[in-house]
């Protein structure tokens, strides 16, 4: 339930990316072993949504004191490559408004310099390109894995065909 996109506080679908890191914190009566086992289970069942090149990228914490009025609660914080969707939307909206100088007078009137907006736009662009690098790394990893699987399948298929050919000639 914690990993469900309906429970996220941002409008991006984590299924469109992979988790780089995440943390799950629980409050209430829950054993640490049970929590760790469930997280390992989730990670192994959904391994396609976690990068394999960051070992131990899921951290958990358990506090035995439940929140008032509840027996158990959980908080999830995740860093996914799907976040680039959100940053791209923000950047597009910001660029559109900044070009037309919408609301700019409100900020410059309070003492902000227009150059600070250019720096902010540059920072968001850097963040987007960093997430794209992580995404490219994951796609390259997936492509290499698929290539290995296909070559193994071809070898096995050609070996099977060769064995069948030998059996039919005998």
PDB file of C-alpha atoms in Angstrom:
ATOM      1  CA  UNK A   1       0.000   0.000   0.000  1.00  0.00           C
ATOM      2  CA  UNK A   2       2.906   2.351   0.727  1.00  0.00           C
ATOM      3  CA  UNK A   3       4.350   1.905  -2.776  1.00  0.00           C
ATOM      4  CA  UNK A   4       1.010   2.587  -4.509  1.00  0.00           C
ATOM      5  CA  UNK A   5       0.994   5.682  -6.730  1.00  0.00           C
ATOM      6  CA  UNK A   6      -2.408   6.692  -5.300  1.00  0.00           C
ATOM      7  CA  UNK A   7      -0.725   7.315  -1.957  1.00  0.00           C
ATOM      8  CA  UNK A   8       2.049   9.509  -3.336  1.00  0.00           C
ATOM      9  CA  UNK A   9       2.055  13.230  -2.602  1.00  0.00           C
ATOM     10  CA  UNK A  10       3.285  14.048  -6.122  1.00  0.00           C
ATOM     11  CA  UNK A  11       1.622  13.397  -9.436  1.00  0.00           C
ATOM     12  CA  UNK A  12       4.096  11.039 -11.032  1.00  0.00           C
ATOM     13  CA  UNK A  13       3.741   7.326 -11.499  1.00  0.00           C
ATOM     14  CA  UNK A  14       6.642   5.377  -9.947  1.00  0.00           C
ATOM     15  CA  UNK A  15       6.010   2.576 -12.449  1.00  0.00           C
ATOM     16  CA  UNK A  16       7.500   4.870 -15.117  1.00  0.00           C
ATOM     17  CA  UNK A  17      10.871   4.705 -13.408  1.00  0.00           C
ATOM     18  CA  UNK A  18      12.919   2.820 -10.867  1.00  0.00           C
ATOM     19  CA  UNK A  19      13.590   3.544  -7.222  1.00  0.00           C
ATOM     20  CA  UNK A  20      17.115   4.707  -6.538  1.00  0.00           C
ATOM     21  CA  UNK A  21      16.568   4.716  -2.782  1.00  0.00           C
ATOM     22  CA  UNK A  22      13.625   4.611  -0.409  1.00  0.00           C
ATOM     23  CA  UNK A  23      12.865   4.582   3.288  1.00  0.00           C
ATOM     24  CA  UNK A  24       9.879   3.111   5.118  1.00  0.00           C
ATOM     25  CA  UNK A  25       9.139   4.148   8.687  1.00  0.00           C
ATOM     26  CA  UNK A  26       6.571   2.381  10.826  1.00  0.00           C
ATOM     27  CA  UNK A  27       4.987   3.415  14.116  1.00  0.00           C
ATOM     28  CA  UNK A  28       3.121   0.899  16.270  1.00  0.00           C
ATOM     29  CA  UNK A  29       3.332  -2.757  17.167  1.00  0.00           C
ATOM     30  CA  UNK A  30       5.423  -4.251  14.402  1.00  0.00           C
ATOM     31  CA  UNK A  31       8.500  -6.398  14.751  1.00  0.00           C
ATOM     32  CA  UNK A  32      11.652  -5.298  12.995  1.00  0.00           C
ATOM     33  CA  UNK A  33      12.097  -8.766  11.521  1.00  0.00           C
ATOM     34  CA  UNK A  34       8.571  -8.774  10.097  1.00  0.00           C
ATOM     35  CA  UNK A  35       9.077  -5.314   8.562  1.00  0.00           C
ATOM     36  CA  UNK A  36      12.446  -6.278   7.061  1.00  0.00           C
ATOM     37  CA  UNK A  37      11.006  -9.521   5.674  1.00  0.00           C
ATOM     38  CA  UNK A  38       8.095  -7.667   4.045  1.00  0.00           C
ATOM     39  CA  UNK A  39      10.413  -5.071   2.507  1.00  0.00           C
ATOM     40  CA  UNK A  40      12.687  -7.796   1.104  1.00  0.00           C
ATOM     41  CA  UNK A  41       9.590  -9.572  -0.225  1.00  0.00           C
ATOM     42  CA  UNK A  42       8.323  -6.391  -1.917  1.00  0.00           C
ATOM     43  CA  UNK A  43      11.747  -5.652  -3.344  1.00  0.00           C
ATOM     44  CA  UNK A  44      12.183  -9.163  -4.747  1.00  0.00           C
ATOM     45  CA  UNK A  45       8.660  -9.312  -6.240  1.00  0.00           C
ATOM     46  CA  UNK A  46       9.048  -5.869  -7.802  1.00  0.00           C
ATOM     47  CA  UNK A  47      12.741  -6.011  -8.673  1.00  0.00           C
ATOM     48  CA  UNK A  48      12.068  -4.311 -12.017  1.00  0.00           C
ATOM     49  CA  UNK A  49      11.207  -1.125 -10.091  1.00  0.00           C
ATOM     50  CA  UNK A  50      14.455  -0.975  -8.071  1.00  0.00           C
ATOM     51  CA  UNK A  51      17.914  -0.225  -9.450  1.00  0.00           C
ATOM     52  CA  UNK A  52      20.280  -3.131  -8.895  1.00  0.00           C
ATOM     53  CA  UNK A  53      23.444  -1.036  -8.890  1.00  0.00           C
ATOM     54  CA  UNK A  54      22.661   0.531  -5.493  1.00  0.00           C
ATOM     55  CA  UNK A  55      22.861  -2.262  -2.924  1.00  0.00           C
ATOM     56  CA  UNK A  56      20.667  -2.016   0.180  1.00  0.00           C
ATOM     57  CA  UNK A  57      18.647   0.834  -1.277  1.00  0.00           C
ATOM     58  CA  UNK A  58      15.628   0.195   0.969  1.00  0.00           C
ATOM     59  CA  UNK A  59      15.944   1.327   4.578  1.00  0.00           C
ATOM     60  CA  UNK A  60      13.408   0.707   7.318  1.00  0.00           C
ATOM     61  CA  UNK A  61      12.779   2.067  10.806  1.00  0.00           C
ATOM     62  CA  UNK A  62      10.335   0.959  13.483  1.00  0.00           C
ATOM     63  CA  UNK A  63       9.060   2.983  16.446  1.00  0.00           C
ATOM     64  CA  UNK A  64       7.008   0.944  18.922  1.00  0.00           C
ATOM     65  CA  UNK A  65       4.907   3.952  20.007  1.00  0.00           C
ATOM     66  CA  UNK A  66       1.804   4.133  17.791  1.00  0.00           C
ATOM     67  CA  UNK A  67       0.362   7.472  16.703  1.00  0.00           C
ATOM     68  CA  UNK A  68      -2.647   8.672  18.739  1.00  0.00           C
ATOM     69  CA  UNK A  69      -5.817   6.924  17.614  1.00  0.00           C
ATOM     70  CA  UNK A  70      -4.100   4.269  15.473  1.00  0.00           C
ATOM     71  CA  UNK A  71      -2.529   0.873  16.047  1.00  0.00           C
ATOM     72  CA  UNK A  72      -0.024   1.131  13.218  1.00  0.00           C
ATOM     73  CA  UNK A  73       1.034   3.707  10.662  1.00  0.00           C
ATOM     74  CA  UNK A  74       3.648   3.901   7.948  1.00  0.00           C
ATOM     75  CA  UNK A  75       5.500   6.645   6.124  1.00  0.00           C
ATOM     76  CA  UNK A  76       7.283   6.131   2.845  1.00  0.00           C
ATOM     77  CA  UNK A  77       9.902   8.342   1.212  1.00  0.00           C
ATOM     78  CA  UNK A  78      11.186   7.316  -2.194  1.00  0.00           C
ATOM     79  CA  UNK A  79      13.561   8.686  -4.789  1.00  0.00           C
ATOM     80  CA  UNK A  80      12.563   7.380  -8.192  1.00  0.00           C
ATOM     81  CA  UNK A  81      13.724   8.194 -11.696  1.00  0.00           C
ATOM     82  CA  UNK A  82      10.038   8.829 -12.438  1.00  0.00           C
ATOM     83  CA  UNK A  83      10.473  12.147 -10.602  1.00  0.00           C
ATOM     84  CA  UNK A  84      11.914  13.622 -13.769  1.00  0.00           C
ATOM     85  CA  UNK A  85       8.336  13.767 -15.139  1.00  0.00           C
ATOM     86  CA  UNK A  86       7.395  16.121 -12.322  1.00  0.00           C
ATOM     87  CA  UNK A  87      10.498  18.274 -12.728  1.00  0.00           C
ATOM     88  CA  UNK A  88       9.927  18.525 -16.485  1.00  0.00           C
ATOM     89  CA  UNK A  89       6.355  19.750 -15.943  1.00  0.00           C
ATOM     90  CA  UNK A  90       7.500  22.303 -13.369  1.00  0.00           C
ATOM     91  CA  UNK A  91      10.290  23.483 -15.641  1.00  0.00           C
ATOM     92  CA  UNK A  92       7.935  23.859 -18.617  1.00  0.00           C
ATOM     93  CA  UNK A  93       5.439  25.859 -16.548  1.00  0.00           C
ATOM     94  CA  UNK A  94       8.179  27.997 -15.013  1.00  0.00           C
ATOM     95  CA  UNK A  95       9.788  28.710 -18.395  1.00  0.00           C
ATOM     96  CA  UNK A  96       6.439  29.655 -19.896  1.00  0.00           C
ATOM     97  CA  UNK A  97       5.662  32.078 -17.071  1.00  0.00           C
ATOM     98  CA  UNK A  98       9.186  33.499 -16.870  1.00  0.00           C
ATOM     99  CA  UNK A  99       9.281  34.279 -20.609  1.00  0.00           C
ATOM    100  CA  UNK A 100       6.130  36.350 -20.238  1.00  0.00           C
ATOM    101  CA  UNK A 101       7.474  37.830 -16.961  1.00  0.00           C
ATOM    102  CA  UNK A 102       4.280  36.763 -15.166  1.00  0.00           C
ATOM    103  CA  UNK A 103       4.348  37.759 -11.469  1.00  0.00           C
ATOM    104  CA  UNK A 104       8.013  38.732 -11.835  1.00  0.00           C
ATOM    105  CA  UNK A 105       7.312  42.259 -10.562  1.00  0.00           C
ATOM    106  CA  UNK A 106       6.099  40.825  -7.254  1.00  0.00           C
ATOM    107  CA  UNK A 107       9.447  39.162  -6.617  1.00  0.00           C
ATOM    108  CA  UNK A 108      11.691  41.921  -7.948  1.00  0.00           C
ATOM    109  CA  UNK A 109       9.707  44.406  -5.879  1.00  0.00           C
ATOM    110  CA  UNK A 110      10.676  42.422  -2.774  1.00  0.00           C
ATOM    111  CA  UNK A 111      14.351  42.588  -3.648  1.00  0.00           C
ATOM    112  CA  UNK A 112      14.960  39.459  -5.732  1.00  0.00           C
ATOM    113  CA  UNK A 113      17.155  39.779  -8.770  1.00  0.00           C
ATOM    114  CA  UNK A 114      16.012  38.433 -12.128  1.00  0.00           C
ATOM    115  CA  UNK A 115      19.275  36.487 -12.311  1.00  0.00           C
ATOM    116  CA  UNK A 116      18.107  34.269  -9.418  1.00  0.00           C
ATOM    117  CA  UNK A 117      15.282  32.987 -11.626  1.00  0.00           C
ATOM    118  CA  UNK A 118      17.776  32.064 -14.349  1.00  0.00           C
ATOM    119  CA  UNK A 119      19.831  30.174 -11.761  1.00  0.00           C
ATOM    120  CA  UNK A 120      16.734  28.345 -10.527  1.00  0.00           C
ATOM    121  CA  UNK A 121      15.851  27.331 -14.081  1.00  0.00           C
ATOM    122  CA  UNK A 122      19.401  26.099 -14.620  1.00  0.00           C
ATOM    123  CA  UNK A 123      19.249  24.086 -11.373  1.00  0.00           C
ATOM    124  CA  UNK A 124      16.011  22.366 -12.403  1.00  0.00           C
ATOM    125  CA  UNK A 125      17.485  21.567 -15.822  1.00  0.00           C
ATOM    126  CA  UNK A 126      20.528  20.029 -14.087  1.00  0.00           C
ATOM    127  CA  UNK A 127      18.276  17.890 -11.880  1.00  0.00           C
ATOM    128  CA  UNK A 128      16.319  16.678 -14.918  1.00  0.00           C
ATOM    129  CA  UNK A 129      19.515  15.752 -16.772  1.00  0.00           C
ATOM    130  CA  UNK A 130      20.815  13.905 -13.688  1.00  0.00           C
ATOM    131  CA  UNK A 131      17.644  11.810 -13.498  1.00  0.00           C
ATOM    132  CA  UNK A 132      17.921  11.152 -17.240  1.00  0.00           C
ATOM    133  CA  UNK A 133      21.481   9.867 -16.696  1.00  0.00           C
ATOM    134  CA  UNK A 134      20.178   7.445 -14.056  1.00  0.00           C
ATOM    135  CA  UNK A 135      17.385   6.445 -16.416  1.00  0.00           C
ATOM    136  CA  UNK A 136      19.899   5.870 -19.243  1.00  0.00           C
ATOM    137  CA  UNK A 137      22.057   3.753 -16.925  1.00  0.00           C
ATOM    138  CA  UNK A 138      19.056   1.605 -16.016  1.00  0.00           C
ATOM    139  CA  UNK A 139      18.030   1.227 -19.678  1.00  0.00           C
ATOM    140  CA  UNK A 140      21.568   0.206 -20.627  1.00  0.00           C
ATOM    141  CA  UNK A 141      21.548  -2.359 -17.819  1.00  0.00           C
ATOM    142  CA  UNK A 142      18.187  -3.723 -18.984  1.00  0.00           C
ATOM    143  CA  UNK A 143      19.397  -3.882 -22.610  1.00  0.00           C
ATOM    144  CA  UNK A 144      22.552  -5.778 -21.596  1.00  0.00           C
ATOM    145  CA  UNK A 145      20.486  -8.240 -19.549  1.00  0.00           C
ATOM    146  CA  UNK A 146      18.066  -8.803 -22.435  1.00  0.00           C
ATOM    147  CA  UNK A 147      20.949  -9.299 -24.866  1.00  0.00           C
ATOM    148  CA  UNK A 148      22.515 -11.897 -22.568  1.00  0.00           C
ATOM    149  CA  UNK A 149      19.178 -13.703 -22.172  1.00  0.00           C
ATOM    150  CA  UNK A 150      18.588 -13.740 -25.939  1.00  0.00           C
ATOM    151  CA  UNK A 151      22.073 -15.046 -26.706  1.00  0.00           C
ATOM    152  CA  UNK A 152      21.658 -17.797 -24.074  1.00  0.00           C
ATOM    153  CA  UNK A 153      18.275 -18.671 -25.596  1.00  0.00           C
ATOM    154  CA  UNK A 154      19.771 -18.771 -29.115  1.00  0.00           C
ATOM    155  CA  UNK A 155      22.623 -21.005 -27.920  1.00  0.00           C
ATOM    156  CA  UNK A 156      20.189 -23.320 -26.175  1.00  0.00           C
ATOM    157  CA  UNK A 157      17.888 -23.359 -29.206  1.00  0.00           C
ATOM    158  CA  UNK A 158      20.739 -24.074 -31.644  1.00  0.00           C
ATOM    159  CA  UNK A 159      22.128 -26.761 -29.307  1.00  0.00           C
ATOM    160  CA  UNK A 160      18.675 -28.357 -29.134  1.00  0.00           C
ATOM    161  CA  UNK A 161      18.350 -28.253 -32.914  1.00  0.00           C
ATOM    162  CA  UNK A 162      21.809 -29.782 -33.326  1.00  0.00           C
ATOM    163  CA  UNK A 163      20.973 -32.575 -30.873  1.00  0.00           C
ATOM    164  CA  UNK A 164      17.645 -33.250 -32.622  1.00  0.00           C
ATOM    165  CA  UNK A 165      19.458 -33.335 -35.976  1.00  0.00           C
ATOM    166  CA  UNK A 166      21.979 -35.858 -34.624  1.00  0.00           C
ATOM    167  CA  UNK A 167      19.212 -38.003 -33.180  1.00  0.00           C
ATOM    168  CA  UNK A 168      17.257 -38.019 -36.434  1.00  0.00           C
ATOM    169  CA  UNK A 169      20.300 -39.102 -38.475  1.00  0.00           C
ATOM    170  CA  UNK A 170      21.005 -41.972 -36.099  1.00  0.00           C
TER     171      UNK A 170
END
